[in-house]
Structures are given as structure tokens and as C-alpha cells.
Tab-separated table of C-alpha atoms in Angstrom:
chain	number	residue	atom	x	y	z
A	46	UNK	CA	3.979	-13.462	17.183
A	47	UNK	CA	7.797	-13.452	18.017
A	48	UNK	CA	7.768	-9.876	18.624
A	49	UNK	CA	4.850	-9.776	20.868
A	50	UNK	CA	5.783	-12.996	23.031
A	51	UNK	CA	9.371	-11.162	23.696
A	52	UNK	CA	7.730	-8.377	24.779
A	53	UNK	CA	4.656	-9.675	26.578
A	54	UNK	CA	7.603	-12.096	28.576
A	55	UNK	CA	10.390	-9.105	29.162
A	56	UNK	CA	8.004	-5.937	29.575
A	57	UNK	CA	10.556	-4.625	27.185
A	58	UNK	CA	9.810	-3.037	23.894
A	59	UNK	CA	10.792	-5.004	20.903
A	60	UNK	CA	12.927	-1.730	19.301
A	61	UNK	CA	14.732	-1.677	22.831
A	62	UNK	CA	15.252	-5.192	23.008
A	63	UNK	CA	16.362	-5.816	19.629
A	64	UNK	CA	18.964	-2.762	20.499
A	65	UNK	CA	20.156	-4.892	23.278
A	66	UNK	CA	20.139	-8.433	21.722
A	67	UNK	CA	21.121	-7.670	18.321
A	68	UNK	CA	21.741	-4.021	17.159
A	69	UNK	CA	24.386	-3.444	19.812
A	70	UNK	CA	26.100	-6.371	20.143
A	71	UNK	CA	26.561	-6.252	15.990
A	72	UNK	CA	28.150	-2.819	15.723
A	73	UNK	CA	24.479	-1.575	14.240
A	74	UNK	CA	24.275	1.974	15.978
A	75	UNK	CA	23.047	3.513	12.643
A	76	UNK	CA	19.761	1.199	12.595
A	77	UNK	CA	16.978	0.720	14.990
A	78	UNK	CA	13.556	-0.957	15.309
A	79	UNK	CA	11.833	1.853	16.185
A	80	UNK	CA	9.161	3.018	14.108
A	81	UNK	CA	10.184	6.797	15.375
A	82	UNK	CA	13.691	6.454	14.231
A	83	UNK	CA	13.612	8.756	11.264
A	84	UNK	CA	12.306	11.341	13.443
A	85	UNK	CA	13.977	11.041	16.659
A	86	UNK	CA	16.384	14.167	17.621
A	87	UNK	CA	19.393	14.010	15.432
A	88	UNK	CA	17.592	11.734	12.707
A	89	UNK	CA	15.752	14.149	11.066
A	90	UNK	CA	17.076	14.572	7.460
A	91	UNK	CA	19.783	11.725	7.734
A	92	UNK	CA	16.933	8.947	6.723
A	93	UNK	CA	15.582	8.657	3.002
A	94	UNK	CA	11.708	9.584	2.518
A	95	UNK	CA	10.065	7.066	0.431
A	96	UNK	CA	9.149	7.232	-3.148
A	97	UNK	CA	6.887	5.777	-5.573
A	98	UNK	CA	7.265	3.910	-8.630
A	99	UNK	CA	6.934	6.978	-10.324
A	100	UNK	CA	9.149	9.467	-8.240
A	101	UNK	CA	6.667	10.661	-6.136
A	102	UNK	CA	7.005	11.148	-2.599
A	103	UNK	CA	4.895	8.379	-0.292
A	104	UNK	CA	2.234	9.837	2.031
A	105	UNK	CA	3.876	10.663	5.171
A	106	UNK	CA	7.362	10.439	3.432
A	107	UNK	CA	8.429	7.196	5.452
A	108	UNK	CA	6.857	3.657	5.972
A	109	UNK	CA	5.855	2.253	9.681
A	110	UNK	CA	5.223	-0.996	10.571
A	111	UNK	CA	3.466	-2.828	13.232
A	112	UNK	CA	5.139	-6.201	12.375
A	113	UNK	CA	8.272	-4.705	13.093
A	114	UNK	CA	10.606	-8.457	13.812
A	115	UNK	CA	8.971	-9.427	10.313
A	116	UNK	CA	9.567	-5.702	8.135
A	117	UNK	CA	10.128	-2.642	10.403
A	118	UNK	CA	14.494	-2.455	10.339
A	119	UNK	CA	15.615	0.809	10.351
A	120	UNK	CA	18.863	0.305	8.398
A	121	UNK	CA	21.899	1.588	6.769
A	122	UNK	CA	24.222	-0.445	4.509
A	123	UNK	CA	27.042	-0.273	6.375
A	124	UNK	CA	25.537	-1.674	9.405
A	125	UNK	CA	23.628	-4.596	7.022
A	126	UNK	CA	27.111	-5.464	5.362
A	127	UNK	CA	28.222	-5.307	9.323
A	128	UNK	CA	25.432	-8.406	10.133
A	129	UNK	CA	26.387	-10.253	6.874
A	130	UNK	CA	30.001	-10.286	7.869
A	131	UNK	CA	29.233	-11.361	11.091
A	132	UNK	CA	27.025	-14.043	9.424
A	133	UNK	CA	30.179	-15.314	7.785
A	134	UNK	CA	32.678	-14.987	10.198
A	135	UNK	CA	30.052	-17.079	12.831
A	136	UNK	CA	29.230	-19.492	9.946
A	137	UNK	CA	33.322	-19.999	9.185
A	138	UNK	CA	34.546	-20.367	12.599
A	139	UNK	CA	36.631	-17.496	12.861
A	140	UNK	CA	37.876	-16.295	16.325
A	141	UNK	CA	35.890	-13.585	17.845
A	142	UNK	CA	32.615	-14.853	15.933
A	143	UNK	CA	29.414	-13.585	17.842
A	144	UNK	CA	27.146	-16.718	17.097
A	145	UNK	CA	28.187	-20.020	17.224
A	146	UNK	CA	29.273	-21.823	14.252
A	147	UNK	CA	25.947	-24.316	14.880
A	148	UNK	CA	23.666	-20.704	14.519
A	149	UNK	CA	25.189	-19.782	11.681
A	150	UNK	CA	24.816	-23.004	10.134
A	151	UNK	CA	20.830	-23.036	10.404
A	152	UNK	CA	20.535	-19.472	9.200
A	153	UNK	CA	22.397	-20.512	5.914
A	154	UNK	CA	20.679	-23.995	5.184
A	155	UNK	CA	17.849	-24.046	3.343
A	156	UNK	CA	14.939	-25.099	4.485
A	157	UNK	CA	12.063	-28.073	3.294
A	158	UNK	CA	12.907	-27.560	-0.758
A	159	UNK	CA	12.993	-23.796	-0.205
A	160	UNK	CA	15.733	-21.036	-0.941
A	161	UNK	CA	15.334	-19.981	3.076
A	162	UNK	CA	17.472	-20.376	5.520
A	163	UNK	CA	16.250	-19.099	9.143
A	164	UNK	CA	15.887	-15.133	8.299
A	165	UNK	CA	18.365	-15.651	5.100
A	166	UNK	CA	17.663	-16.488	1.607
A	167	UNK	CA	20.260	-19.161	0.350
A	168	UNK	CA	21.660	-19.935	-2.902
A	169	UNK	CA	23.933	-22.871	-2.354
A	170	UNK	CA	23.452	-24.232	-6.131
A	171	UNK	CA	26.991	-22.505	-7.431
A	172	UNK	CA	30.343	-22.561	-6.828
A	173	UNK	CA	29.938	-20.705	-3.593
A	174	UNK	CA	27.047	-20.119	-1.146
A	175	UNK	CA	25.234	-16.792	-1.730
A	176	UNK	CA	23.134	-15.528	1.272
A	177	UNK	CA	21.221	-12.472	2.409
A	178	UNK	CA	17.799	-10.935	1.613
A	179	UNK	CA	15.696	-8.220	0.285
A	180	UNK	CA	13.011	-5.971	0.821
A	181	UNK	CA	10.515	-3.673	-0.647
A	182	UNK	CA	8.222	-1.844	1.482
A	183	UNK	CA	6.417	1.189	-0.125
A	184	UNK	CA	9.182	3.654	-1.307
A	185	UNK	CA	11.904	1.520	-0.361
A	186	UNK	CA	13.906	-1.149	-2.530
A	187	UNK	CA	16.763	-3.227	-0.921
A	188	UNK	CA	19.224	-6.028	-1.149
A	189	UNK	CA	22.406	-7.292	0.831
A	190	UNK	CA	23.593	-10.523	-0.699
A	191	UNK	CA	27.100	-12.081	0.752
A	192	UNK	CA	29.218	-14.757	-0.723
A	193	UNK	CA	30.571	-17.095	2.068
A	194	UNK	CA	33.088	-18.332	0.616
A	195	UNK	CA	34.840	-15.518	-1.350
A	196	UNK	CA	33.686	-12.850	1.061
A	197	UNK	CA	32.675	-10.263	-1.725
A	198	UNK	CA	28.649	-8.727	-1.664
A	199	UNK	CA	26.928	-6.198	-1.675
A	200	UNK	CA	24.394	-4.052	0.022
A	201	UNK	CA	21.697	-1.514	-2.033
A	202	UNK	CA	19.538	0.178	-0.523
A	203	UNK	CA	16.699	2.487	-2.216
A	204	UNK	CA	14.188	4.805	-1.454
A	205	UNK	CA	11.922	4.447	-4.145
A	206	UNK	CA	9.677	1.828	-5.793
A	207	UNK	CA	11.758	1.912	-9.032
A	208	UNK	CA	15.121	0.807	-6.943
A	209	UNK	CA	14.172	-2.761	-8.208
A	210	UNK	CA	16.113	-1.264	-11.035
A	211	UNK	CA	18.977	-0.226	-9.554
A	212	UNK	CA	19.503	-3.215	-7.616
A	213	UNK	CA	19.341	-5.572	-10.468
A	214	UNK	CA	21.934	-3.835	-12.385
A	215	UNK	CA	24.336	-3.616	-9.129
A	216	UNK	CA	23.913	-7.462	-8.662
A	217	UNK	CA	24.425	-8.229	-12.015
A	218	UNK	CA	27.650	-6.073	-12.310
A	219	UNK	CA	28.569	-8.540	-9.161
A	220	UNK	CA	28.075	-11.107	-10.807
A	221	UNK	CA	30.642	-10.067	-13.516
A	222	UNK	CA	33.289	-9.522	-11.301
């Protein structure tokens, strides 16, 4: 509903919007909301086609989404580690932080006896607070998870079903380091 109200009230699309809001202002040129994205001029090739659980190639090779504020990001690790360091940099109070230190607060406190923050997932049960969040849309299995305090994470990002694999055994290498 988001998505629609900030169109319907700037006449703008969301995926140019979000580019102006967000995307831009974060460093993110290698992502977009667009649902054309991996096949815009110069795209072609440099964005993953989806896979199954099995290896096989998804119909159409790449997911779209209507919902795209909920589950249509475009992204590249780089540019997700890029948000998650701005996350923490807004959320510590360090100079040149993009949100204020209030914003940063709500998207890293959990919310009514859940592990979500707004747009985050939060672990704040250890010795430091772990945030970030996941995703797994047909052929595609991701993760970016930050620690606030040490400043060490990790982004993973799949293109198949089976990445579920993958990411566990990055995180848990993490989580022996």
C-alpha cells in the first residue's frame, strides 16, 4: 500500500522514486527497483538468472514482482553491505550519518515481542546487536546480517533455491570468527 500511495501522491514511479530517496543518496548505483533492471541496456548478462532447488533454471530466468517496496530490490552485495553500514553509522552517531540517530534507532528495535525492527530483523539477545534480513524469492537465496557494535557481517547473495545452503554455512563460519 506504501508503494502505491507514494506513487498515486508524487505521479512518480516507485523504481524512480526509490532511486531518488534511497538508492542514490546510499551509494546503491548497482541496484534498482525496477522490475526491467536485469534487462535494461548494459544489464544484460551482469544479473544472475534464477535457479531451482534442483539446479534448474526458473521460467523466464529472473523473478518480477508487483509488490516491489515489500520484495522487488534489485541488488548487489556491495551496495546491501553499503545500506547496512549506513544503518550503523546513522544508528552510532557518527559524523556524516545519512539518517538521524532517532531513524536508526526504530529500524533496530524490535518490535511488540518480535525479532523486527522497522524493515530489519534484530537480534539484540547477545553480546552485540545483530541486524539485517533475508530473502528468498524463486531462484534467489539471500542474507546481509551486520553487527553494530563490532562492525563485522556479511552479505550472500544466491541465485538458486539451494543457496539456503550456502548461506547457512557462511553465517556460521561468522559466527566462528
Amino acid at each position: 500500500m506504501l508503494q502505491q500511495a507514494m506513487t498515486d501522491a508524487t505521479g512518480e514511479p516507485f523504481h524512480q522514486l526509490m532511486r531518488t530517496l534511497v538508492l542514490d543518496p546510499l551509494g546503491m548505483r548497482d541496484s534498482s527497483f525496477d522490475q526491467g533492471f536485469p534487462v535494461m541496456p548494459g544489464r544484460v548478462g551482469k544479473v544472475a538468472l534464477g535457479h531451482d532447488a534442483e539446479g534448474r533454471q526458473i521460467e523466464g530466468g529472473r523473478r518480477i514482482r508487483p509488490d516491489a517496496a515489500a520484495a522487488g530490490l534489485w541488488p548487489t552485495a556491495p551496495d546491501l553491505a553499503k545500506l547496512a553500514l549506513e544503518i550503523r553509522r546513522s544508528a552510532l552517531g557518527r559524523p556524516l550519518a545519512l539518517l538521524r540517530e532517532e531513524t536508526a534507532a526504530e529500524l533496530l528495535t524490535p518490535h511488540r515481542d518480535t525479532f523486527y525492527g522497522l524493515g530489519t530483523v534484530v537480534d539484540a539477545t547477545g553480546a552485540d546487536t545483530q541486524f539485517g534480513h533475508g530473502g528468498t524469492p524463486t531462484g534467489y537465496h539471500g542474507v546481509s546480517v551486520t553487527r553494530l557494535t563490532a562492525g563485522s557481517g556479511l552479505v550472500v547473495l544466491t541465485n538458486g533455491d539451494a543457496g539456503e545452503h550456502v548461506v547457512k554455512a557462511i553465517a556460521a563460519a561468522m559466527d566462528t570468527v
